[in-house]
Structure formats: C-alpha cells, structure tokens
Coordinates of C-alpha atoms in Angstrom, one line a residue:
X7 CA 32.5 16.5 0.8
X8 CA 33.1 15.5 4.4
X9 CA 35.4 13.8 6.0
X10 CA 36.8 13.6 10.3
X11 CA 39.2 16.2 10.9
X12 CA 41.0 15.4 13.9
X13 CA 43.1 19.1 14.0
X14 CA 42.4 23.0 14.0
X15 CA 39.2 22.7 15.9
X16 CA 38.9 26.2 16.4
X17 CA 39.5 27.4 12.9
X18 CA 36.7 25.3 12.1
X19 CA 34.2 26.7 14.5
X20 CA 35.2 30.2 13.3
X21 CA 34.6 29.3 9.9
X22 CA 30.9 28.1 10.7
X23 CA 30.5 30.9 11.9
X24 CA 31.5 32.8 9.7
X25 CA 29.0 30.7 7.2
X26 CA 26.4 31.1 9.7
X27 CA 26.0 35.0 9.3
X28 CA 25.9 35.4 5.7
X29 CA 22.3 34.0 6.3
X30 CA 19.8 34.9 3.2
X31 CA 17.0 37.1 3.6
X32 CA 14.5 35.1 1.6
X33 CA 11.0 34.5 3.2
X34 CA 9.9 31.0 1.5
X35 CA 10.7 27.6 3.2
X36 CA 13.9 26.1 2.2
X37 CA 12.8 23.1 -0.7
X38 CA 15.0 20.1 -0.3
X39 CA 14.7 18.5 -4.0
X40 CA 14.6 21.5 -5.4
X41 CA 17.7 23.9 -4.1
X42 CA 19.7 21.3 -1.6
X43 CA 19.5 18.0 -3.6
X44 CA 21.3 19.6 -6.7
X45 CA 24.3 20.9 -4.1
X46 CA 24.5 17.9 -2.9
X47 CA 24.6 15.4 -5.9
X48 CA 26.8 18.3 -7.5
X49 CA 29.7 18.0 -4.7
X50 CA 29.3 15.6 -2.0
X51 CA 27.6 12.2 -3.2
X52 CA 30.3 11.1 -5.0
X53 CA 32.1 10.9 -1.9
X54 CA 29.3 10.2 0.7
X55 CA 26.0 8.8 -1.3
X56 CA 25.5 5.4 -2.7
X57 CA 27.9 2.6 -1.1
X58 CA 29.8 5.3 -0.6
X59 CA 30.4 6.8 2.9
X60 CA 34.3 8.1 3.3
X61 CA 35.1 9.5 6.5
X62 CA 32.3 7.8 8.2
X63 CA 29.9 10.5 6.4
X64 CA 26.8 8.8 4.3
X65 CA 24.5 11.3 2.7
X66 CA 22.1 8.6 1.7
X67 CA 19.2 9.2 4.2
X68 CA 18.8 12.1 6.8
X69 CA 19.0 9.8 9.5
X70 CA 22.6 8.7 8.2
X71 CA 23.8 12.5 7.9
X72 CA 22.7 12.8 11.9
X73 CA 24.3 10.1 13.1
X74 CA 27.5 10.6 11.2
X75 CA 27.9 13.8 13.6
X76 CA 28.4 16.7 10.5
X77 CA 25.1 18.4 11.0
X78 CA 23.0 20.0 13.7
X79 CA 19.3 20.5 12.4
X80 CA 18.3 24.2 13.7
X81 CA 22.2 25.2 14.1
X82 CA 24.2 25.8 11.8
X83 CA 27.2 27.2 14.1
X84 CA 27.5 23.3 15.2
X85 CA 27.2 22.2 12.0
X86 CA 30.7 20.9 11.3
X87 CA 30.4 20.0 7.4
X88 CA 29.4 23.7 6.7
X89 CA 32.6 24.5 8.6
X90 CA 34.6 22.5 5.9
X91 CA 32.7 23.7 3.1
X92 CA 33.9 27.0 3.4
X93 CA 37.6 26.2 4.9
X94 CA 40.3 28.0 3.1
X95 CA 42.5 25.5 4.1
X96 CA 43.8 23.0 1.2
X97 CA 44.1 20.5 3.4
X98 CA 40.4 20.6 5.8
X99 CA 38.6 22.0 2.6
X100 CA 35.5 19.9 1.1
X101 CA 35.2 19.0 -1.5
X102 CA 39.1 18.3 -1.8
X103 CA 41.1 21.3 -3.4
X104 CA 41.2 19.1 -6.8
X105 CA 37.5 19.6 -7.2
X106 CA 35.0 22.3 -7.7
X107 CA 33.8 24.6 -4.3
X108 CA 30.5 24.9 -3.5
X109 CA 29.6 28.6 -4.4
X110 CA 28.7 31.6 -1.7
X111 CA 25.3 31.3 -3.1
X112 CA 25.5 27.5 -2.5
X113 CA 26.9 28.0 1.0
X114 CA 24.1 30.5 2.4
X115 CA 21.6 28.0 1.0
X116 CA 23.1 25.0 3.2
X117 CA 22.9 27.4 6.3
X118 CA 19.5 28.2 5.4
X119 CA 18.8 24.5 4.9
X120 CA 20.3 23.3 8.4
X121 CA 18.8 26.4 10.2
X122 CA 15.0 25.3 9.1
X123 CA 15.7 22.0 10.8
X124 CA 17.1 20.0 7.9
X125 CA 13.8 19.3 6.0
X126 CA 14.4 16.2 4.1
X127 CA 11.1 14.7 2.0
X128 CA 9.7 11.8 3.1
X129 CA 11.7 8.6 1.6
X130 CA 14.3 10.4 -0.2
X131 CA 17.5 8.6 -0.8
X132 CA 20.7 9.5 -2.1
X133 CA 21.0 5.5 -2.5
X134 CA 20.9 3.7 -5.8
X135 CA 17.3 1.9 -5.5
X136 CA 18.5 -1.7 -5.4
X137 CA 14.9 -2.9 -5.7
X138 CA 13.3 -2.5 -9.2
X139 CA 9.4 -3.2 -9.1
X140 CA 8.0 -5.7 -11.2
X141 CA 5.9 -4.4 -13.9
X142 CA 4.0 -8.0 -14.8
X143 CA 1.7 -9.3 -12.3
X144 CA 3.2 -12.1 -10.5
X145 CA 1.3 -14.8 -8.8
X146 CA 2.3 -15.5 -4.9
X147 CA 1.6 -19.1 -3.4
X148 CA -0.6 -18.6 0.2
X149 CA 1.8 -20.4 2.3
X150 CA -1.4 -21.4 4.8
X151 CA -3.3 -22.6 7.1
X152 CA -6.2 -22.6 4.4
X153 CA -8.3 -21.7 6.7
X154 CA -6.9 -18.4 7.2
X155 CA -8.2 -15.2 5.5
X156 CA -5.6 -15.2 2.7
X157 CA -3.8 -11.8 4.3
X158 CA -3.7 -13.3 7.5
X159 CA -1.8 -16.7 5.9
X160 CA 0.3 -13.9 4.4
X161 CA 1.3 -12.1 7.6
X162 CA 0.9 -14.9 9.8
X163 CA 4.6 -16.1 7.4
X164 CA 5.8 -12.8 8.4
X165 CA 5.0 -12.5 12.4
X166 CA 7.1 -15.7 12.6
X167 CA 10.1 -14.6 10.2
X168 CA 10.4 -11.8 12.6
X169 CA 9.9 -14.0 15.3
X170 CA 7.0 -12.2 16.7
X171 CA 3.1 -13.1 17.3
X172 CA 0.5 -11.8 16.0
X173 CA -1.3 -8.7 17.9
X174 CA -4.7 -9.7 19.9
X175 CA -7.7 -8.6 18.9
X176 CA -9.9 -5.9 19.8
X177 CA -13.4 -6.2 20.9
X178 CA -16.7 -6.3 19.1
X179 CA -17.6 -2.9 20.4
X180 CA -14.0 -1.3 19.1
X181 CA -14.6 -3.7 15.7
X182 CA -17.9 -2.7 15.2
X183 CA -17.1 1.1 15.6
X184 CA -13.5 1.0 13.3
X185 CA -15.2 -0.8 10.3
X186 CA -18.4 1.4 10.3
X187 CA -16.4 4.4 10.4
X188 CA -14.0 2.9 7.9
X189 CA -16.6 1.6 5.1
X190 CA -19.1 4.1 5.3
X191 CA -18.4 6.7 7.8
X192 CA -20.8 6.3 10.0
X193 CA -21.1 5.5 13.8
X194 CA -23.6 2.4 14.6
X195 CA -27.2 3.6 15.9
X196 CA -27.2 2.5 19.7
X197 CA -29.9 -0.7 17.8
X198 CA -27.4 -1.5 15.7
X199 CA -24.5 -1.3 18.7
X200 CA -27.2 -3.8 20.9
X201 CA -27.8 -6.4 18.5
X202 CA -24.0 -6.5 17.1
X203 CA -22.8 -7.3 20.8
X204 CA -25.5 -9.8 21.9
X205 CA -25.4 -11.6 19.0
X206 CA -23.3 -15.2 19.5
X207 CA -23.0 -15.8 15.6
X208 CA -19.4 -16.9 15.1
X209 CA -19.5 -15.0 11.6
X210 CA -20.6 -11.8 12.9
X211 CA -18.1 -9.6 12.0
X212 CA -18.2 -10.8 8.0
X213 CA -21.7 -10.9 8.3
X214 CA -21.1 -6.8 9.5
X215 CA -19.0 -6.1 6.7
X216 CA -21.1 -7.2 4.2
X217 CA -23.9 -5.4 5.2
X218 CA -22.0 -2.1 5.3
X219 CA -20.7 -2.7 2.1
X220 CA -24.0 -3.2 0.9
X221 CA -24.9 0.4 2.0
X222 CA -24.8 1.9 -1.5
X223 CA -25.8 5.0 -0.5
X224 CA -24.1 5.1 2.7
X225 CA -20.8 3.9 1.0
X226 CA -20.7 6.1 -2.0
X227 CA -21.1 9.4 0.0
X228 CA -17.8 8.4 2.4
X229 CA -16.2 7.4 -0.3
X230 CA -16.2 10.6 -2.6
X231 CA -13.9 11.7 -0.1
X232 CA -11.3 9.7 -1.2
X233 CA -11.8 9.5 -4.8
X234 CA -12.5 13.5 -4.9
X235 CA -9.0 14.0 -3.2
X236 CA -7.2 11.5 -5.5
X237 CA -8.6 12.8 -8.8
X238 CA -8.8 16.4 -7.5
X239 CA -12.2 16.8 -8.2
X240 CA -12.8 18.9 -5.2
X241 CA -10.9 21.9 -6.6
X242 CA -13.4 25.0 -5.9
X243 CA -10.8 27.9 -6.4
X244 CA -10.6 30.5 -9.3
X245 CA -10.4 28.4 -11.9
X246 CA -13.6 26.6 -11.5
X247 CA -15.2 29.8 -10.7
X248 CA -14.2 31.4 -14.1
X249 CA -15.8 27.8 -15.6
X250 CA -12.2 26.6 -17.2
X251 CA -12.8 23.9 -14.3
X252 CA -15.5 20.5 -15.0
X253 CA -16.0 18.5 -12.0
X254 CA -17.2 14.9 -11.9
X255 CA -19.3 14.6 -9.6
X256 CA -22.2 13.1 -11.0
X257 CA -20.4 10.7 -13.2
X258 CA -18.3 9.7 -9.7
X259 CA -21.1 9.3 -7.9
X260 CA -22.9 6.9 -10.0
X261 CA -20.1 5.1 -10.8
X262 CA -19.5 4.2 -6.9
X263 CA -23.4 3.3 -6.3
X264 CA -22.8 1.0 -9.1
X265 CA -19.2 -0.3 -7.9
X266 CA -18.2 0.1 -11.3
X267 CA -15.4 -2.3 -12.4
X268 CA -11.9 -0.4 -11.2
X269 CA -10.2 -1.2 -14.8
X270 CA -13.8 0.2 -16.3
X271 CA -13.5 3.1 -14.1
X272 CA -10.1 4.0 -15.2
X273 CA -11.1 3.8 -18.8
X274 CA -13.8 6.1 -19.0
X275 CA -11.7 8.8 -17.0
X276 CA -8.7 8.1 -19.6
X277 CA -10.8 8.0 -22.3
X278 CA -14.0 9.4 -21.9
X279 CA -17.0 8.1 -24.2
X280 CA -19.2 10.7 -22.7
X281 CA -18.3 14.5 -21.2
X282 CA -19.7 13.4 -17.6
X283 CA -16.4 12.0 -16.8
X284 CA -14.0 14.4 -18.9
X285 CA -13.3 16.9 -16.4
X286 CA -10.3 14.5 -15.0
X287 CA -8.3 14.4 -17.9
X288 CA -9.2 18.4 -18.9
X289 CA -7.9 20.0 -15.7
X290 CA -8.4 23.1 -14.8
X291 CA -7.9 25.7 -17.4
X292 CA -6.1 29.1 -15.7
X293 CA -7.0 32.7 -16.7
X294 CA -3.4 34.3 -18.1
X295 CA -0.4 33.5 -18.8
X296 CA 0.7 30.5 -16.8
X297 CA 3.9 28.3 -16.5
X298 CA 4.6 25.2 -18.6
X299 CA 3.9 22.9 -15.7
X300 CA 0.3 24.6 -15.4
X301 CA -0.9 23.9 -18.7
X302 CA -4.2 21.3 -18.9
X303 CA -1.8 19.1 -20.9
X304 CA 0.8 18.7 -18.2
X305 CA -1.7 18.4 -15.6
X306 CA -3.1 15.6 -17.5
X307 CA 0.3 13.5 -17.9
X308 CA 0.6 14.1 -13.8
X309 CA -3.1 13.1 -13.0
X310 CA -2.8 10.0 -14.8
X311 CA 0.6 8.9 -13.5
X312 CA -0.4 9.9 -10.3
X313 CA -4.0 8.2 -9.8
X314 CA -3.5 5.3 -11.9
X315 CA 0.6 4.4 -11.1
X316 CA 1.6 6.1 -8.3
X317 CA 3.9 7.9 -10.1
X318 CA 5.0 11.6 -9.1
X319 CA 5.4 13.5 -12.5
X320 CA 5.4 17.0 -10.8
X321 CA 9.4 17.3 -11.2
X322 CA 9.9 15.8 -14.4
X323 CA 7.7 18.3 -15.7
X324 CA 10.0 20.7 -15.4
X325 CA 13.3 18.9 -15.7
X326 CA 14.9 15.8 -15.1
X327 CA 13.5 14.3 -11.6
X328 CA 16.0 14.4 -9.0
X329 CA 14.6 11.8 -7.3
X330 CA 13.5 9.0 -9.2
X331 CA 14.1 7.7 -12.8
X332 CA 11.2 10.3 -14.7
X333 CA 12.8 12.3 -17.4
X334 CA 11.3 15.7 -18.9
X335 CA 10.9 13.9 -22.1
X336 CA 8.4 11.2 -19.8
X337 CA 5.9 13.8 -18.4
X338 CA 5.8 15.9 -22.0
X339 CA 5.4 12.5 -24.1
X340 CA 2.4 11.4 -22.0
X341 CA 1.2 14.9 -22.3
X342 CA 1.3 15.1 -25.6
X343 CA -0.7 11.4 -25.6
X344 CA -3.7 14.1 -24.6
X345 CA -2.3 17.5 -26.6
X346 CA -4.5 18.5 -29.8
X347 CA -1.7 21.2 -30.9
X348 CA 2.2 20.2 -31.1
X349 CA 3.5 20.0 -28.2
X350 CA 6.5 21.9 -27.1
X351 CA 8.9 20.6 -24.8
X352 CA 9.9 23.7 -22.0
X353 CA 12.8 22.9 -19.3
X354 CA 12.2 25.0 -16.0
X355 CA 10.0 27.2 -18.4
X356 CA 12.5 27.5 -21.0
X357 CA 11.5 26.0 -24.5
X358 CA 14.2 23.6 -25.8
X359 CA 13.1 23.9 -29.3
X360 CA 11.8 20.2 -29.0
X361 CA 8.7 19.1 -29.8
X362 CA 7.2 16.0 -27.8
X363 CA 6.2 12.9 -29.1
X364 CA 3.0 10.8 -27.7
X365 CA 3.9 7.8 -25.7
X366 CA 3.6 6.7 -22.1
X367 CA 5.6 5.9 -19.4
X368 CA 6.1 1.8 -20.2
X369 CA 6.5 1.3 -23.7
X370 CA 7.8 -2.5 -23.2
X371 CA 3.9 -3.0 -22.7
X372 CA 2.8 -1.4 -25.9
X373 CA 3.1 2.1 -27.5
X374 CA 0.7 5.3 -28.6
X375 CA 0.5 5.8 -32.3
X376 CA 1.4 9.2 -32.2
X377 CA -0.3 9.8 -36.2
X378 CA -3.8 8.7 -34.5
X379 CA -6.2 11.9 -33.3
X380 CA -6.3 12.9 -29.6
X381 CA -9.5 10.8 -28.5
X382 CA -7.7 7.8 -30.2
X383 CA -4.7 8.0 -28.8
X384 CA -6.4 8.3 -25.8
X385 CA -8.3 4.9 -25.8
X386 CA -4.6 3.6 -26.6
X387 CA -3.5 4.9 -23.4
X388 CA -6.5 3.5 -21.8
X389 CA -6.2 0.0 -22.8
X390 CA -2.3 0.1 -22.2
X391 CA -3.1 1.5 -18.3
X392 CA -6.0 -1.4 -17.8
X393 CA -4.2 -4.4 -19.3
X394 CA -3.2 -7.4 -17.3
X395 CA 0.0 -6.8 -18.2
X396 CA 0.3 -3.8 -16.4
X397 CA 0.3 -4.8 -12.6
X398 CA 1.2 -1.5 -11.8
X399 CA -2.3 -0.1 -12.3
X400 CA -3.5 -3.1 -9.6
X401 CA -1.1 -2.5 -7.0
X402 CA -1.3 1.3 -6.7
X403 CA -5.6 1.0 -5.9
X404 CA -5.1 -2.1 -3.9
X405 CA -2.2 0.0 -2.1
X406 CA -4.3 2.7 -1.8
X407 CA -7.2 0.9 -0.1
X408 CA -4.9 -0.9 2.5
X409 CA -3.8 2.2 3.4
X410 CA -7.3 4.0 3.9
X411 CA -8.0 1.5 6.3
X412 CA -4.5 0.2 7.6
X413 CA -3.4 4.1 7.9
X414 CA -0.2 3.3 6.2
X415 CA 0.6 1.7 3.1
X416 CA 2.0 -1.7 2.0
X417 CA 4.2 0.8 -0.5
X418 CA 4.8 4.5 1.2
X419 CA 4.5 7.3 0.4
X420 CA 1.8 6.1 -1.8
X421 CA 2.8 8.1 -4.9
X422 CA 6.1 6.5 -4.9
X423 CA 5.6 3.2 -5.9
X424 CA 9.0 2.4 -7.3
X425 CA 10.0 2.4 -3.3
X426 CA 10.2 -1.4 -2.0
X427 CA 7.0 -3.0 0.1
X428 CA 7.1 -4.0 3.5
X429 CA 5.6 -7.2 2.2
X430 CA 5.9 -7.7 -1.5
X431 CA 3.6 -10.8 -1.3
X432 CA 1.0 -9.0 -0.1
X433 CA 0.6 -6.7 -2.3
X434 CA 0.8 -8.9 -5.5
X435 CA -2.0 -10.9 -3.8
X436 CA -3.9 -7.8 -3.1
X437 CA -3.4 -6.8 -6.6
X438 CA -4.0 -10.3 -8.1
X439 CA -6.9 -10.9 -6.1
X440 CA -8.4 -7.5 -7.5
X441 CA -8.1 -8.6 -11.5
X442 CA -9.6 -12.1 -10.4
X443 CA -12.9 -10.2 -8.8
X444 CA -13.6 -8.4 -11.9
X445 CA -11.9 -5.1 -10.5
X446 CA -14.5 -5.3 -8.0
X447 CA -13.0 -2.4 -5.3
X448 CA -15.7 -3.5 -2.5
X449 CA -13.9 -7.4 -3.1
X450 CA -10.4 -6.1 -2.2
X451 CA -12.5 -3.8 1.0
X452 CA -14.0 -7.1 1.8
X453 CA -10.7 -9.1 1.9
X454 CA -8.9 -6.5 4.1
X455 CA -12.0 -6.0 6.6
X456 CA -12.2 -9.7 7.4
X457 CA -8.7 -10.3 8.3
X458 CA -7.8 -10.9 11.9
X459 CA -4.8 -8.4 11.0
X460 CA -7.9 -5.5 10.2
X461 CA -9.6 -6.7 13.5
X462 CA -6.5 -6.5 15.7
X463 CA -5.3 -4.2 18.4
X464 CA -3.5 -0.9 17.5
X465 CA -0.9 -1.5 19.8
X466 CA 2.9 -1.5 19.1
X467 CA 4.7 -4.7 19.2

C-alpha cells in the first residue's frame, strides 16, 4: 500500500490534508485489532507485512511502520501513507490502481487511528510467527556448574552468549525486604529485620525463603490476589449482586493453605466434584438480553483457555482471530464441552445456522466425546488439560509465577503464549521441574527465590 514517491510533493501534502479533515465524530478510542488490523490485512500486507516490505515500508511491527517514515503518531497532516491512500493519481495511488481502494469510511478510520497516537496492542505482528511452541514437554540438559541453582546454570549460559556478566547482588536488607513482600506481602518486623542482618549463616537467605513459604496463613491471604485476578473471582458488579455470580472464595482459600497440587487444582475448577469450586467454570450469569460472547458458555471456553493455556479466546469468540491461529469454531467447540443445550454457533452476533460440536483446543492430545453429558465431558477436558502430555498447562503457571516475582515474563504478554520465550530452556525447566514436584506451586516459588538471578540488582545492563 506504500511505497517512496520521489515527485509531486505538494499534491501529496494537500491530499493529507484533505484526509485529515473528514475526521469522524465518534467518541470511543480507536481499537487496533478490531477496525485497523482488518484495513490493513485487506490492502497493504500483501505488499508491506510478512517478508515483505516494498518501497522500504514494513507493516509488521509499529516500530517498523515509524521508522519506514509513512506515519506520524498524533498527525495525520504528516502522515505521508494516508496522503497516498487517497491520491487520485494512477500513478502515486495505494494500493496500485489494479487493486481495490481503501473506502472513505476506511480512510477517516486511518486518520482517526494515527491522530490517537497510533495504538498498536502489545506484541502484535503482521509477521508470520516463525516460532511454533512445543506442545510436549521437552527435557533441557543444565549446562552447569552443578552447583548452581538450576536457573542460574540456565542464565549463567545466556549472560555469556551475550557476552555480558551477570548483575551483582543486592544486599540482605534489599533481599530480605523484596522476597517478604514477594511471598507473603508483608514487610519484616524490625526483630525479624535485626536477626536476618546479624546473622553470619551462609544459607540465610534459603533458610528465609522457606520460612516465608511456610507462612500458610500469611501466604494464602497475598496470594488470593493473584489467583482472584486470574480466575476473576473478584468480580463484585451487578451480576453478583443479582446472585447469577458464585465466587470461590472459600474453596480458593483452602486450597492455597493446603498448597494443593497445581494439576489437582485445575481439575476441580474444570470439573468440579463439589459446588465450592463451581463458580469458575459457571461465570456470571447477566440479567437480559446479552450478546453471544456474554453468555456463561463462552465465558467458560475463554476462562479455561485463558487461566490454564494462556490462550486469548476473547476474539475468536466472535469471529476468526485476527491475531493468532484461534478460529470461531475453537472458542464455540470448547464452549460447547461445558453447554447443557445445543449450542449455536453466532459470528459477530449473527447466528450461522451452525451448531458447535464439543472438543478442545488440541485434539492431537485426545478428544471430548461429544454423546457424553456435560459433567462428563467435563472430567474429559480435565484430564486432557492436566496430562503430561500437555506442557502447555506447565508453562503457562510456571510463566505466570516468574513473572509475579521477576515483573516480566519468560513468555509476554502472558496470555499469548504462542509468542517465542526469551529463554526457551528456562521455561521448559521451570515447567518440567513443576510435574517432577508433584505440581507443588511453592517448589517452582522456591526455585525462583533462591536463584542469585531473584537476588540480583535491578539495574540495567
């Protein structure tokens, strides 16, 4: 859709702005998957996404698009590719005059886009992902020193591949503080601050971490945080008021005292033998008539792929994803894993006269009898999320957890997990090291808090 033109510079510049006046009068934010992505997959990445880039225009990240020159976030009057968007000129025009124009409609909504500062969601690529995660577990071999905390043998191999060392560590007093606040959210009593510096033990700060962690109480009350945010038990708005909303709580609490086995955890949420833990999978039920991505059946098939994969259902559930690989027939089949009634399939609210058929999102691991009832289907599901064949469900937790305390994930954003790691080893070892403990979450919080990589200094390299 773009391309260098080296002529008729001011023709251009009247052209944007003529563009830059028809501006739209709508009052919501501009959303980038939504209403730019589908302009700009419909007339431009052929041209300038993928390996693509002609004229020295590549569409495949935002950072690309800047520094090829053809847009000015906040300004669409210096915007040059808007300029040839709406040339009339056969020979400036883009797309090229043998291809179709991008509408008015199209054209206001681009100046809108630019104008709001180019928002562009977080790790969004035009690019064809090259990297394909694994599905299997995979064993990695600790390249060493032995002696190492198994992360820091890890990283130590990567700090030398990029030909850096490794950042210094902080003090006790800035250790001691981090991993309080980090495993039970609490600062240390001014005793506890004493004895912790004084104290010559070599082992001290292992010997710290395992007694926080052994702060049931303590540790279960920080960490409902987290697990109320992730399986949106906190909700408190109309629908819980009207009672069409269950929360956990009780079930969640216990089941962190306890450090219940991760895989067991998932289970009972999936499939739950009791109603304590059935509010997950029930969602909230809405008074009136509500769209088809509202319903507690599609709010099911995006809470599981969400919590359990990583895996952002939200706009497959209304129509092909533009982003990623999910297809409308994904998010309704793993709905309907959960649906007591037939399931109709709607695109963008529309019914297609389809009716879904119960399955989940990996059938080369095993498949969802779709003549069992609901609550059996469900222990299906179950068994297929918690299997050792799915390393999947193991890397998004152990993701999760290194980025609650590492502030950033091994995979980001966290609910993309088909995006490639920063260090692929790592997180197979995280996630391998998980199924060997049992599923033992405070194991994997353990391993992370005793590297020299937890205990290091903040500080850029």
């Amino acid at each position: 859709m773009m391309r260098m033109i080296t002529g008729v510079v001011c023709r251009v510049r009247v052209l944007i702005l003529i563009v830059a006046s028809v501006l739209g009068t709508r009052s919501h934010a501009i959303d980038f998957v939504h209403e730019v992505v589908p302009i700009l997959r419909a007339h431009c990445v052929k041209c300038h996404g993928g390996d693509e880039a002609k004229g020295g225009f590549s569409l495949n990240t935002r950072k690309l698009f800047l520094e090829s020159g053809a847009a000015e976030p906040g300004d669409a009057k210096q915007s040059h590719f808007l300029g040839l968007i709406a040339s009339a000129d056969l020979d400036m025009q883009m797309p090229p005059k043998d291809l179709p124009r991008v509408s008015a409609d199209e054209q206001r909504l681009l100046v809108r886009w630019v104008n709001e500062g180019l928002p562009w969601t977080s790790g969004f690529t035009f690019r064809k992902n090259s990297y394909v995660p694994p599905l299997l577990p995979r064993q990695v071999n600790l390249p060493g020193p032995v002696e190492l905390n198994p992360i820091d043998q890890i990283l130590l191999k990567h700090f030398e591949q990029a030909g850096q060392a490794p950042p210094a560590q902080v003090d006790d007093a800035t250790f001691l503080r981090r991993v309080s606040l980090d495993l039970v959210g609490l600062l240390p009593t001014a005793e506890q601050r004493q004895g912790f510096l004084i104290s010559v033990n070599a082992n001290k700060r292992q010997d710290l971490v395992d007694e926080l962690l052994a702060r049931d109480v303590d540790y279960t009350e920080h960490w409902l945080t987290f697990w109320n945010d992730l399986l949106r038990n906190d909700y408190t708005g109309t629908g819980f008021i009207t009672g069409g909303r269950k929360q956990i709580s009780k079930w969640l609490y216990r089941a962190l005292v306890d450090n219940k086995p991760y895989d067991q955890f998932a289970r009972e949420l999936i499939a739950p033998p009791t109603n304590d833990s059935r509010g997950f999978i029930d969602g909230i039920k809405w008074r009136g008539t509500v769209s088809a991505g509202q319903t507690v059946e599609i709010q099911f098939a995006q809470s599981i792929a969400q919590s359990f994969l990583g895996i952002n259902l939200k706009c497959a559930s209304c129509h092909d994803s533009f982003i990623d690989q999910w297809k409308l027939t994904d998010a309704y089949s793993l709905a309907a894993v959960y649906s007591s009634r037939p399931l109709d399939v709607h695109r963008c609210d529309k019914p297609t006269g389809e009716v879904a058929t119960p399955a989940w999102l990996f059938p080369e691991l095993g498949e969802i009898d779709g003549k069992l009832p609901p609550h059996e289907r469900l222990k299906q599901l179950a068994d297929l999320m918690t299997g050792q064949r799915n390393g999947r469900f193991a890397r998004t937790i152990v993701n999760r957890l290194w980025a609650q305390l590492m502030g950033r994930g091994i995979v980001h954003p966290l609910d993309a997990m088909h995006t490639e790691p920063w260090n692929e080893d790592l997180l197979d070892y995280l996630a391998n090291y998980l199924v060997d403990s049992g599923y033992d979450l405070k194991a994997v919080l353990r391993l992370i808090a005793t590297s020299r990589i937890y205990g290091a200094s903040s500080e850029v390299l």
